[in-house]
Coordinates of C-alpha atoms in Angstrom, one line a residue:
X103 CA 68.9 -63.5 -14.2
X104 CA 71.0 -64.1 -10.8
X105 CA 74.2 -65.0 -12.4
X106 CA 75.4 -67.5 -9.1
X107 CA 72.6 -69.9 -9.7
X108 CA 72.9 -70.5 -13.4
X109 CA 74.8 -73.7 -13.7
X110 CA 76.4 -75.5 -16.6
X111 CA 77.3 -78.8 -16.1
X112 CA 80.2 -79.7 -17.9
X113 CA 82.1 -82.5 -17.5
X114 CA 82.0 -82.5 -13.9
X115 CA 83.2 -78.8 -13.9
X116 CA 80.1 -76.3 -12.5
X117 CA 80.4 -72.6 -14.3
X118 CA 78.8 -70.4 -12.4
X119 CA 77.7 -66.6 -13.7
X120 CA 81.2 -65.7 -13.7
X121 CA 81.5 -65.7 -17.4
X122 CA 79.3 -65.9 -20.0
X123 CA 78.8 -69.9 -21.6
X124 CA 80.8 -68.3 -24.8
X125 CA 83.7 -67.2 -23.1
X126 CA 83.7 -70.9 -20.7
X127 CA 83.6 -72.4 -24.0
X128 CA 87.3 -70.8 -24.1
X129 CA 88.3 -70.6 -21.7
X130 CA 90.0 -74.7 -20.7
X131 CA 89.9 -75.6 -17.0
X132 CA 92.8 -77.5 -16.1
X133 CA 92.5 -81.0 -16.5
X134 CA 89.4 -80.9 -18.8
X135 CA 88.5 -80.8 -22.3
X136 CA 86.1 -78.6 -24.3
X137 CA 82.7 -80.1 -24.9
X138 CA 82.3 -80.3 -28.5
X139 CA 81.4 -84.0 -29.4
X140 CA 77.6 -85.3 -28.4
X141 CA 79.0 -87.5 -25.8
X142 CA 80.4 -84.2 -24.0
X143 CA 76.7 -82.4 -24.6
X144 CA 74.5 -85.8 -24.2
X145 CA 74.9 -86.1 -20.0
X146 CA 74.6 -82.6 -19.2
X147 CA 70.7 -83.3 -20.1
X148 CA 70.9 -86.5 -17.1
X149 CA 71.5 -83.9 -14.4
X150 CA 68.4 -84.4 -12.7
X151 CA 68.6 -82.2 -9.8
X152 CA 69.3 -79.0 -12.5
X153 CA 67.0 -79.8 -15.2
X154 CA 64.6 -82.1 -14.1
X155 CA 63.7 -80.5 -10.7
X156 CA 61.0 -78.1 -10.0
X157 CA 59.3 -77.3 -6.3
X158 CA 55.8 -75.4 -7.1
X159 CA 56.0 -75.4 -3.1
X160 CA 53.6 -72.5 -2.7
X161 CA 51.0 -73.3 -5.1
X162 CA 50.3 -76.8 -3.1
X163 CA 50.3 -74.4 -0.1
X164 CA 47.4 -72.1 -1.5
X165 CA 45.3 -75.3 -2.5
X166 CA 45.7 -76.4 0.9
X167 CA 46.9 -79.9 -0.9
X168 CA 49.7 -80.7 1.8
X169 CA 49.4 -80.6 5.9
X170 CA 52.0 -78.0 7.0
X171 CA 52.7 -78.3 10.9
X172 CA 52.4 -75.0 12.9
X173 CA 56.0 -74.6 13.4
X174 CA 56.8 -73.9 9.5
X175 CA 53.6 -72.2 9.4
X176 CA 55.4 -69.8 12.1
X177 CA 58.9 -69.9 10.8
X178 CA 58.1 -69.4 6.9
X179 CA 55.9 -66.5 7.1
X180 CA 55.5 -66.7 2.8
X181 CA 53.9 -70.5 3.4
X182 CA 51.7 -68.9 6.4
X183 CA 50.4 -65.8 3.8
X184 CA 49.5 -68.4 0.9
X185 CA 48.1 -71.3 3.9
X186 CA 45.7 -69.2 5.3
X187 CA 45.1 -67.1 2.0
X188 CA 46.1 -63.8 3.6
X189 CA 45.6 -61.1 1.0
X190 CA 46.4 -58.3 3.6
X191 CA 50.2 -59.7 3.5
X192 CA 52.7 -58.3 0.6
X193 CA 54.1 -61.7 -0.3
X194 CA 56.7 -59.5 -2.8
X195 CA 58.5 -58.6 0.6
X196 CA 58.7 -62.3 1.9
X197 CA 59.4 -64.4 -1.5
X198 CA 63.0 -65.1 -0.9
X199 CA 61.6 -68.0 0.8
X200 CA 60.1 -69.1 -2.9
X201 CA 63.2 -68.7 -4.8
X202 CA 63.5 -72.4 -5.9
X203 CA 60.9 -72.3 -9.0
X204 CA 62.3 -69.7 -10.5
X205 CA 65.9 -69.9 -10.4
X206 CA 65.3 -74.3 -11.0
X207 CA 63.6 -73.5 -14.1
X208 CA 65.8 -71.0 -15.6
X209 CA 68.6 -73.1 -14.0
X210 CA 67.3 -75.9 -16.5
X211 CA 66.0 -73.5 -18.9
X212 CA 70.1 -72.6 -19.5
X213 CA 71.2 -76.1 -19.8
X214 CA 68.6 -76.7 -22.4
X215 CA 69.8 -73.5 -24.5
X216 CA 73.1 -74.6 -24.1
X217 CA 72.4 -77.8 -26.1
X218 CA 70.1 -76.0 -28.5
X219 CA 73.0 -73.6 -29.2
X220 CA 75.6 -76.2 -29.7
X221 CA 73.4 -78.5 -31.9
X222 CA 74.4 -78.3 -35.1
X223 CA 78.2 -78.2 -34.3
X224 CA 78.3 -81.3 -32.3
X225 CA 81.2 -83.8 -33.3
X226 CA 81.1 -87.5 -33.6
X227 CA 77.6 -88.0 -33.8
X228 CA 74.9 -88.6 -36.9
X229 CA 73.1 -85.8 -38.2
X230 CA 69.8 -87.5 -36.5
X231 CA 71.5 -88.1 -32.8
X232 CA 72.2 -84.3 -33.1
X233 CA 68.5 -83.1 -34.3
X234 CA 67.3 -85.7 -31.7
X235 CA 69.2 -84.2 -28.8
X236 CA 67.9 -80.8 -29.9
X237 CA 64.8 -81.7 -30.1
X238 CA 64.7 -83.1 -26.8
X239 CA 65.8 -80.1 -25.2
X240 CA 63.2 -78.1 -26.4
X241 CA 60.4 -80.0 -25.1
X242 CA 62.2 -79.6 -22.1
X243 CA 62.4 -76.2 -21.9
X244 CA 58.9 -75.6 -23.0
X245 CA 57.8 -77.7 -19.6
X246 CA 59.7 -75.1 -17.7
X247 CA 58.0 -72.4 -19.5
X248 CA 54.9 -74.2 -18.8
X249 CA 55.7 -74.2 -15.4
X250 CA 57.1 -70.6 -14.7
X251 CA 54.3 -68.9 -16.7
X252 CA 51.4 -71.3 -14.8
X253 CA 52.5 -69.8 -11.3
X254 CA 54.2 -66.1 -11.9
X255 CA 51.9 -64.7 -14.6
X256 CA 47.7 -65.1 -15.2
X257 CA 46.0 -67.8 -16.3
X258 CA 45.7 -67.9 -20.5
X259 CA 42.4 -66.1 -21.6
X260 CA 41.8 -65.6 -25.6
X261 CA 40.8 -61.6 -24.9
X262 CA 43.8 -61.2 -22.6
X263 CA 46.9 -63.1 -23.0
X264 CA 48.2 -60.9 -25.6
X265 CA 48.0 -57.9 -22.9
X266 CA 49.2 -59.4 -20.1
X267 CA 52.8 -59.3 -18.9
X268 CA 54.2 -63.5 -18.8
X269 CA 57.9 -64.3 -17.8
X270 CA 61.1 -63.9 -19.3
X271 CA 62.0 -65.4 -22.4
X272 CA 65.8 -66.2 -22.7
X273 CA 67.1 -68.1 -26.2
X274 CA 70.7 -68.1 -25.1
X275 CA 72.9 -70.0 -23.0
X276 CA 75.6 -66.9 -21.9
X277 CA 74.6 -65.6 -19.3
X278 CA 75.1 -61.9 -20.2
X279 CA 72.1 -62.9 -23.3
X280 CA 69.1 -60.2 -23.6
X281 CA 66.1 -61.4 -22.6
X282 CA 62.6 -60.0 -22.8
X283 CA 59.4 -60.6 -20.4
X284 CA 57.0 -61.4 -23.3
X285 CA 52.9 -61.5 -22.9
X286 CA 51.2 -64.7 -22.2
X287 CA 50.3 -65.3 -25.5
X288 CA 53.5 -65.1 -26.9
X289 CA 54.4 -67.8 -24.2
X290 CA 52.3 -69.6 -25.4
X291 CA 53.0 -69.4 -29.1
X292 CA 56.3 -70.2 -28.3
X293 CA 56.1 -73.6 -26.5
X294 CA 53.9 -74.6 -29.1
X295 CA 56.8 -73.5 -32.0
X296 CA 58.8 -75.8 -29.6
X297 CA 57.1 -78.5 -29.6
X298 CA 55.6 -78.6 -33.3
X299 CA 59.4 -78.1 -34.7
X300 CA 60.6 -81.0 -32.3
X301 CA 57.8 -83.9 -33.2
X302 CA 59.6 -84.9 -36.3
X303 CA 63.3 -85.1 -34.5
X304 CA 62.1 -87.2 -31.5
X305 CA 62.0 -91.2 -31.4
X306 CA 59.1 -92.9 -29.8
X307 CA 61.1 -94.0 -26.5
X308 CA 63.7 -91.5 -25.5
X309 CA 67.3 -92.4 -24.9
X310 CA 66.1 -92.5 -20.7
X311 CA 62.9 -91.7 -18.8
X312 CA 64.8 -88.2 -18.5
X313 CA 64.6 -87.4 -22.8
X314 CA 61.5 -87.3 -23.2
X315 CA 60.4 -88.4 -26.9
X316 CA 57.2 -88.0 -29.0
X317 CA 54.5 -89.2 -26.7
X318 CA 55.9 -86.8 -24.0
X319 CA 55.9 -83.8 -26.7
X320 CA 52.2 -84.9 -27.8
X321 CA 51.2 -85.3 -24.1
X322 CA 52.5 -81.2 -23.2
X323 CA 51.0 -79.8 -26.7
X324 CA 47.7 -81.9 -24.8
X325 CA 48.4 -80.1 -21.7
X326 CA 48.9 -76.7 -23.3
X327 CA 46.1 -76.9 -26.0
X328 CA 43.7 -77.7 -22.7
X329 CA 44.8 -74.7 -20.6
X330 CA 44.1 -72.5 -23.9
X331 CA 40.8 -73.8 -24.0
X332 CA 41.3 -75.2 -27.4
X333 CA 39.6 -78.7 -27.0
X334 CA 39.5 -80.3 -30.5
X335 CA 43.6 -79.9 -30.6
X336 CA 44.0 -80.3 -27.4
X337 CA 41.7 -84.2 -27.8
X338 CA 44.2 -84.5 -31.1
X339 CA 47.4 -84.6 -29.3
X340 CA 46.4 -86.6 -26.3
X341 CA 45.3 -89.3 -28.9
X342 CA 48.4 -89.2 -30.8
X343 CA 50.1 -89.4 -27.2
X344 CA 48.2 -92.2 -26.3
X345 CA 48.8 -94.2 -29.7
X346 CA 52.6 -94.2 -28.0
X347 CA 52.3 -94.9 -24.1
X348 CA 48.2 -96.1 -23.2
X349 CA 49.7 -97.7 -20.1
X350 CA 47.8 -97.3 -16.7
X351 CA 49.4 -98.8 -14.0
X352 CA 47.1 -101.3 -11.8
X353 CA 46.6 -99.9 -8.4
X354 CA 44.4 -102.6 -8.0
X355 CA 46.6 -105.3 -8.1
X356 CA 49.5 -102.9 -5.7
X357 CA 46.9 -102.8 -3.3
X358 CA 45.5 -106.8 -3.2
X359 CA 49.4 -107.3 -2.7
X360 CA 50.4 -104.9 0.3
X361 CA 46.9 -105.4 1.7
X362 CA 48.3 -106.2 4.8
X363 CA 50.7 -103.8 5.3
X364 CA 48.2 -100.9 4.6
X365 CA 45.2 -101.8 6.1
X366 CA 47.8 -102.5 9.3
X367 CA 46.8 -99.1 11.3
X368 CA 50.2 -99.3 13.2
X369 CA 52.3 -99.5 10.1
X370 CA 53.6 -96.1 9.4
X371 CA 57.0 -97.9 7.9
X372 CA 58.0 -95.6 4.7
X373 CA 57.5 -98.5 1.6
X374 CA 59.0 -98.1 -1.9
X375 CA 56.9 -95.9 -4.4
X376 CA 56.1 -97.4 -7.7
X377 CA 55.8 -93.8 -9.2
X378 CA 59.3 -93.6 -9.8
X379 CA 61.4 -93.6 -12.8
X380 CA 60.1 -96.9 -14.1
X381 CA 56.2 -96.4 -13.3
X382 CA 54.6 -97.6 -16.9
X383 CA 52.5 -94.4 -16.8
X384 CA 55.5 -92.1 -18.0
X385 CA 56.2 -90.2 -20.4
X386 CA 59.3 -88.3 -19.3
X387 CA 60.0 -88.4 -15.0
X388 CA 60.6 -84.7 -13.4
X389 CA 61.0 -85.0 -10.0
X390 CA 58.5 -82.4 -7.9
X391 CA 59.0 -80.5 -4.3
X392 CA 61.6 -82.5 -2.7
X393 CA 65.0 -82.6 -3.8
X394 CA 66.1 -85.0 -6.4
X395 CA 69.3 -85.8 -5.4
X396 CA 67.8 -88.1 -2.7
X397 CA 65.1 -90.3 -1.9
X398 CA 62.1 -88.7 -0.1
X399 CA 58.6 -89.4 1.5
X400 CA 56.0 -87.7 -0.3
X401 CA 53.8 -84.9 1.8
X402 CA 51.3 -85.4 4.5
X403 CA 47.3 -84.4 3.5
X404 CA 45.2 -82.3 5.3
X405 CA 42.4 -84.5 6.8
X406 CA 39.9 -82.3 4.9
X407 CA 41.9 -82.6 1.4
X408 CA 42.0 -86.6 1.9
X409 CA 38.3 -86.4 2.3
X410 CA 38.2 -85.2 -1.7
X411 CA 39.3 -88.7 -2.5
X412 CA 36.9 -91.5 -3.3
X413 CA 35.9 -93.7 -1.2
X414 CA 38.0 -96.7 -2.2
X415 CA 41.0 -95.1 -4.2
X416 CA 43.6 -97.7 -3.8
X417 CA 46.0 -94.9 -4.9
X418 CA 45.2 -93.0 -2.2
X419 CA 44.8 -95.9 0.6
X420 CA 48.2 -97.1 -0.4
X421 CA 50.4 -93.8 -0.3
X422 CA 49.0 -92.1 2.9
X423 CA 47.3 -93.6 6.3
X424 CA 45.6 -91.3 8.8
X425 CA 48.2 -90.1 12.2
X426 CA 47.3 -88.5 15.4
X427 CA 51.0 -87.1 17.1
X428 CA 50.5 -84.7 19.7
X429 CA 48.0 -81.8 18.3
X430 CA 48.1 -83.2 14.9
X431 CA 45.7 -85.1 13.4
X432 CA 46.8 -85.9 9.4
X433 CA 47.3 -88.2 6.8
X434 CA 51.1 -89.5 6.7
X435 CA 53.0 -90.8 4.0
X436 CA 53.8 -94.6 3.6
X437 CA 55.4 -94.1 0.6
X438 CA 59.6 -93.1 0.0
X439 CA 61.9 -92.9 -3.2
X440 CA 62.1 -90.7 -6.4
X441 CA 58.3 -89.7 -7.3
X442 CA 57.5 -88.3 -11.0
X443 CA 55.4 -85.3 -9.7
X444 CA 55.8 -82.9 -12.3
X445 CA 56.7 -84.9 -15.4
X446 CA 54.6 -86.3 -18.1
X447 CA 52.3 -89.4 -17.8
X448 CA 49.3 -91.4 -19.7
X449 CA 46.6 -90.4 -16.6
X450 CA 46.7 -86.9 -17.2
X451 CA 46.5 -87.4 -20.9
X452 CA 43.8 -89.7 -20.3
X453 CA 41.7 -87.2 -18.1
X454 CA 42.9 -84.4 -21.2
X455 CA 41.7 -86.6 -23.7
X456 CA 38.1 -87.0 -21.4
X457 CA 37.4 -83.0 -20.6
X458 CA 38.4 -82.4 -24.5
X459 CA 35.3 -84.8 -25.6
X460 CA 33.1 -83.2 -22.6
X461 CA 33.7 -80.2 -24.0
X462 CA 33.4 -81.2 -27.3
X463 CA 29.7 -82.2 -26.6
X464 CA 30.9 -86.7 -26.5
X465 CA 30.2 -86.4 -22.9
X466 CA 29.7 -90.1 -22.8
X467 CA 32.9 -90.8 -24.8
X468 CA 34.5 -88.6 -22.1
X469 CA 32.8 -90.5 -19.3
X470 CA 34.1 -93.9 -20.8
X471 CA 37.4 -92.6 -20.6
X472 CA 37.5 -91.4 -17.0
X473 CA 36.5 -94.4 -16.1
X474 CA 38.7 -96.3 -18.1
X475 CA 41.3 -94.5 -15.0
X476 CA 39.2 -95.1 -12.2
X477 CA 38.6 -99.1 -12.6
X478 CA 42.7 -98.9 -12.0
X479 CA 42.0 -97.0 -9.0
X480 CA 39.0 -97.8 -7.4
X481 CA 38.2 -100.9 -5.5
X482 CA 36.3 -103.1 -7.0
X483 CA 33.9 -103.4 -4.1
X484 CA 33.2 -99.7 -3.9
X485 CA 33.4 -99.2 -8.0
X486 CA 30.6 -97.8 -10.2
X487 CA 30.6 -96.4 -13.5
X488 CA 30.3 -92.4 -12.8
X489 CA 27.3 -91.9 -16.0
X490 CA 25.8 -88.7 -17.0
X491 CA 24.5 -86.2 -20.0
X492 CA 25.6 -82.7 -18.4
X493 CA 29.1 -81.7 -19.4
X494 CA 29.2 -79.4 -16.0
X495 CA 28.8 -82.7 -13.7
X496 CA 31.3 -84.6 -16.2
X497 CA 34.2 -81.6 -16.3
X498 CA 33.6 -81.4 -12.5
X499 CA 34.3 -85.3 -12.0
X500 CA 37.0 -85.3 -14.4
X501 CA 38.7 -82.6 -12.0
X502 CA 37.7 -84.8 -9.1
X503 CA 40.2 -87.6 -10.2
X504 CA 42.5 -85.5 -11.7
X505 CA 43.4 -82.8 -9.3
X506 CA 43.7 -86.4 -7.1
X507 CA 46.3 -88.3 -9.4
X508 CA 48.7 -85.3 -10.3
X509 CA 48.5 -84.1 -6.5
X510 CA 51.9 -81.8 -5.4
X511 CA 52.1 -81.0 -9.2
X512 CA 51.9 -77.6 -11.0
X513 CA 48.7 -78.8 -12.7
X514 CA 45.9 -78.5 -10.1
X515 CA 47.1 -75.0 -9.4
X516 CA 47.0 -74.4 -13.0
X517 CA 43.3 -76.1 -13.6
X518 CA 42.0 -74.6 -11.1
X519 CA 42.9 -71.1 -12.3
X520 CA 41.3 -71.9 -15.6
X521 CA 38.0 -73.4 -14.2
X522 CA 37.9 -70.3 -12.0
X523 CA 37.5 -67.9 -14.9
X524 CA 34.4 -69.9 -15.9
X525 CA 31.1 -70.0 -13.7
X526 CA 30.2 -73.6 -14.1
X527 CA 32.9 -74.3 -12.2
X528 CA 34.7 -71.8 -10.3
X529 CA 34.6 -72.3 -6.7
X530 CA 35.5 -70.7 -3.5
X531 CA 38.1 -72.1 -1.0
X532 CA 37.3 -72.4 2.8
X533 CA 38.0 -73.8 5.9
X534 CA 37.9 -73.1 9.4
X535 CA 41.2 -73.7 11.5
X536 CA 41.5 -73.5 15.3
X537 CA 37.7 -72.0 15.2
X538 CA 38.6 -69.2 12.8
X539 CA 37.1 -69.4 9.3
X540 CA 39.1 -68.8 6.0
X541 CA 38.4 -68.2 2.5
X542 CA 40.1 -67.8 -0.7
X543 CA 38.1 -66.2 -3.6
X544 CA 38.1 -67.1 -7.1
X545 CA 39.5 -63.8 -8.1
X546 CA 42.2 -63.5 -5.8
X547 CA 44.9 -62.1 -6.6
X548 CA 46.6 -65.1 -4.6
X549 CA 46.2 -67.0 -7.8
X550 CA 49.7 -65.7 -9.1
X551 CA 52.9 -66.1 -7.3
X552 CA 54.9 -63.1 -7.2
X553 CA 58.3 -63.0 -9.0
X554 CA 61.4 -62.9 -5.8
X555 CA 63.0 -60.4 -5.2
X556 CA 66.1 -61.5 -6.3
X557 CA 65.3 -62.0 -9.6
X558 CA 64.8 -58.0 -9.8
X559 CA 68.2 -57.3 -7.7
X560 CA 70.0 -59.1 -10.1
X561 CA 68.2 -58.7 -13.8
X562 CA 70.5 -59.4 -16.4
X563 CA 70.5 -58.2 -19.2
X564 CA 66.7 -57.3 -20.1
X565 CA 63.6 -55.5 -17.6
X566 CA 60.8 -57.6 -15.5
X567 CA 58.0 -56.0 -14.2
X568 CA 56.2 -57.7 -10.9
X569 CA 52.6 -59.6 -12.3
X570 CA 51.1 -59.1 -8.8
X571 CA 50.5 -56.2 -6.7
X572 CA 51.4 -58.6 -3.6

């Protein structure tokens, strides 16, 4: 791993790759103390911009989820490749400009093994706070897992996973430890070892928004079951998730409040987001493209990617408002503050929980429970129950509304890969821009981020091998 941008925390004191986390742990700066106790190990897991930050900046580009203006289209040549789904470029020669996922997760990753490391030998706590803080940590690093393996490495297939190459697995905390690029389904296997060993150490509300405690463990075993195409566990989890947090915030009621304001076509003023550390639908915040240490607007929508919303979403109408300046016609943000964009919340485990029973053959049970989310999105005046019998029309409006509400995150990249390798639903991307006409097949080879380059200039100790040709 790139030694310089593995960071521990400590204290207040920031050890970079110039020794391992064994020999920091004895080597004293001057003025500090070693961390031995739980209250010297307990804040390094509040460091939000280390471990709870993660951009998935070019995925949203290749969906075409986000308006990018022309001039970062011409100065970051990576966003123009994935924007206009170029598959003559070789993105491997211009990914230093995508650095930020990889090095954020293992950047978190390290801070997690550090605790996990430490656990047992933690002073002055109980026996419980130290299995709890573990346990925490390892849901945590299964999200980044999650993450890294959903945009480097294929999507999860039963007849391949165990043959094709995933990320880097890395157990240890020093950052000389071995590490070895395992195959997808031994990913896999492994965030669900990390999660099933944690359940039984985590409370049900987590010391902050930032621990996240059983419901946020059940919710990613949800998430992961779901992307492995295993429905009945994956419709067990989001249950036993929903038994702890059922909460749907009213968007309803937001939007009856600020009608005025949004309705107001002048009124670009940036407003305070609700979806921010203490939005009722979380499960454990983690903060998504922008940078965490400061407040930020969300991203502008393409005019054509806005038109994917239903009519009446108050979500949408209350976050972005159409904007013509100069050549550009798109829909601007109205909304600023800390967004939980790639976190853990009760909407996506809701529309989990409804694909599992559409797949499970209860397509109206599944239909009851997507709109059990959309009567807390959509206008009452422009609300109707969506009904059918056909699974295909119910998986493809479950989709609808959730590739909608966990927009800018890592899962409709992720979803759409898996729906891609099935014919019911895979679908080719296009648009036409300044009179030309683009498209982005299903079987792209766009569909996987390639690893940066740095990441092979500076390996560690263990081998990676490139997942994409370019």
């Amino acid at each position: 791993m790139r030694k310089q941008l593995i960071r521990y925390i400590l204290l207040g004191f920031v050890a970079t790759g110039a020794v391992s986390c064994n020999d920091y742990l004895n080597v004293l700066p001057k003025g500090k103390k070693l961390p031995t106790t739980y209250a010297d190990f307990e804040p390094l897991l509040r460091d939000e911009y280390g471990v709870h930050h993660t951009r998935t900046t070019q995925a949203t580009n290749l969906l075409n989820d986000r308006f990018v203006s022309s001039s970062n289209l011409n100065y970051y040549r990576l966003w123009d490749a994935n924007y206009f789904w170029r598959e003559d470029v070789d993105r491997k020669l211009l990914n230093n400009a995508d650095e930020d996922t990889y090095y954020q997760s293992y950047t978190s990753i390290s801070t997690c093994n550090l605790i996990i490391e430490n656990g047992a030998e933690m002073t002055e706590a109980t026996d419980a706070q130290r299995k709890e803080l573990v346990a925490t940590a390892k849901v945590l690093r299964a999200l980044n897992y999650f993450i890294l393996t959903n945009y480097y490495a294929a999507t999860y297939e039963e007849g391949t996973a165990s043959n094709l190459r995933a990320v880097p697995i890395i157990y240890s905390a020093d950052v000389g430890a071995a590490h070895t690029q395992v195959s997808i389904q031994e990913i896999y296997d492994f965030m669900i070892s990390e999660l099933q060993t944690s359940l039984s150490d985590l409370p049900e509300t987590g010391l902050t928004v930032l621990h996240p405690a059983r419901g946020a463990a059940h919710a990613l075993l949800a998430r992961i079951y779901l992307q492995m195409g295993n429905y009945p566990l994956a419709l067990e989890h989001a249950d036993d998730a929903l038994q702890l947090n059922d909460k749907l915030f009213d968007w309803l009621t937001y939007y009856q409040q600020n009608k005025t304001r949004i309705e107001s076509p002048s009124d670009y003023a940036l407003n305070e987001t609700p979806v921010n550390h203490g939005y009722v639908e979380n499960y454990y915040f983690r903060h998504g493209n922008n940078a965490s240490s400061y407040r930020t607007s969300e991203y502008a929508l393409r005019v054509d990617r806005a038109a994917r919303f239903e009519e009446g979403d108050a979500k949408f109408l209350s976050r972005w408002k159409l904007r013509t300046l100069g050549p550009d016609t798109y829909y601007a943000t109205t909304m600023t503050g800390y967004h939980n964009l790639q976190g853990l919340t009760t909407v996506e485990v809701y529309l989990i929980k409804a694909e599992a029973l559409a797949r499970t053959g209860k397509v109206a049970e599944g239909m009851q429970v997507l709109n059990t989310v959309r009567k807390t999105r959509i206008l009452a005046d422009k609300y109707a129950d969506l009904q059918t019998n056909d699974p295909v029309q119910a998986i493809k409006w479950i989709h609808r509304t959730k590739a909608n509400e966990l927009i800018f995150s890592i899962m409709p990249f992720a979803d759409k890969r898996r729906l891609n390798k099935e014919d019911a639903y895979k679908t080719t991307l296009t648009k036409t821009e300044n009179g030309t006409a683009y498209s982005l097949s299903p079987a792209s080879h766009l569909w996987i981020m390639p690893f940066p380059q740095g990441a092979f200039d500076n390996p560690g100790n263990g081998t990676l091998e490139q997942n994409v040709d370019k």
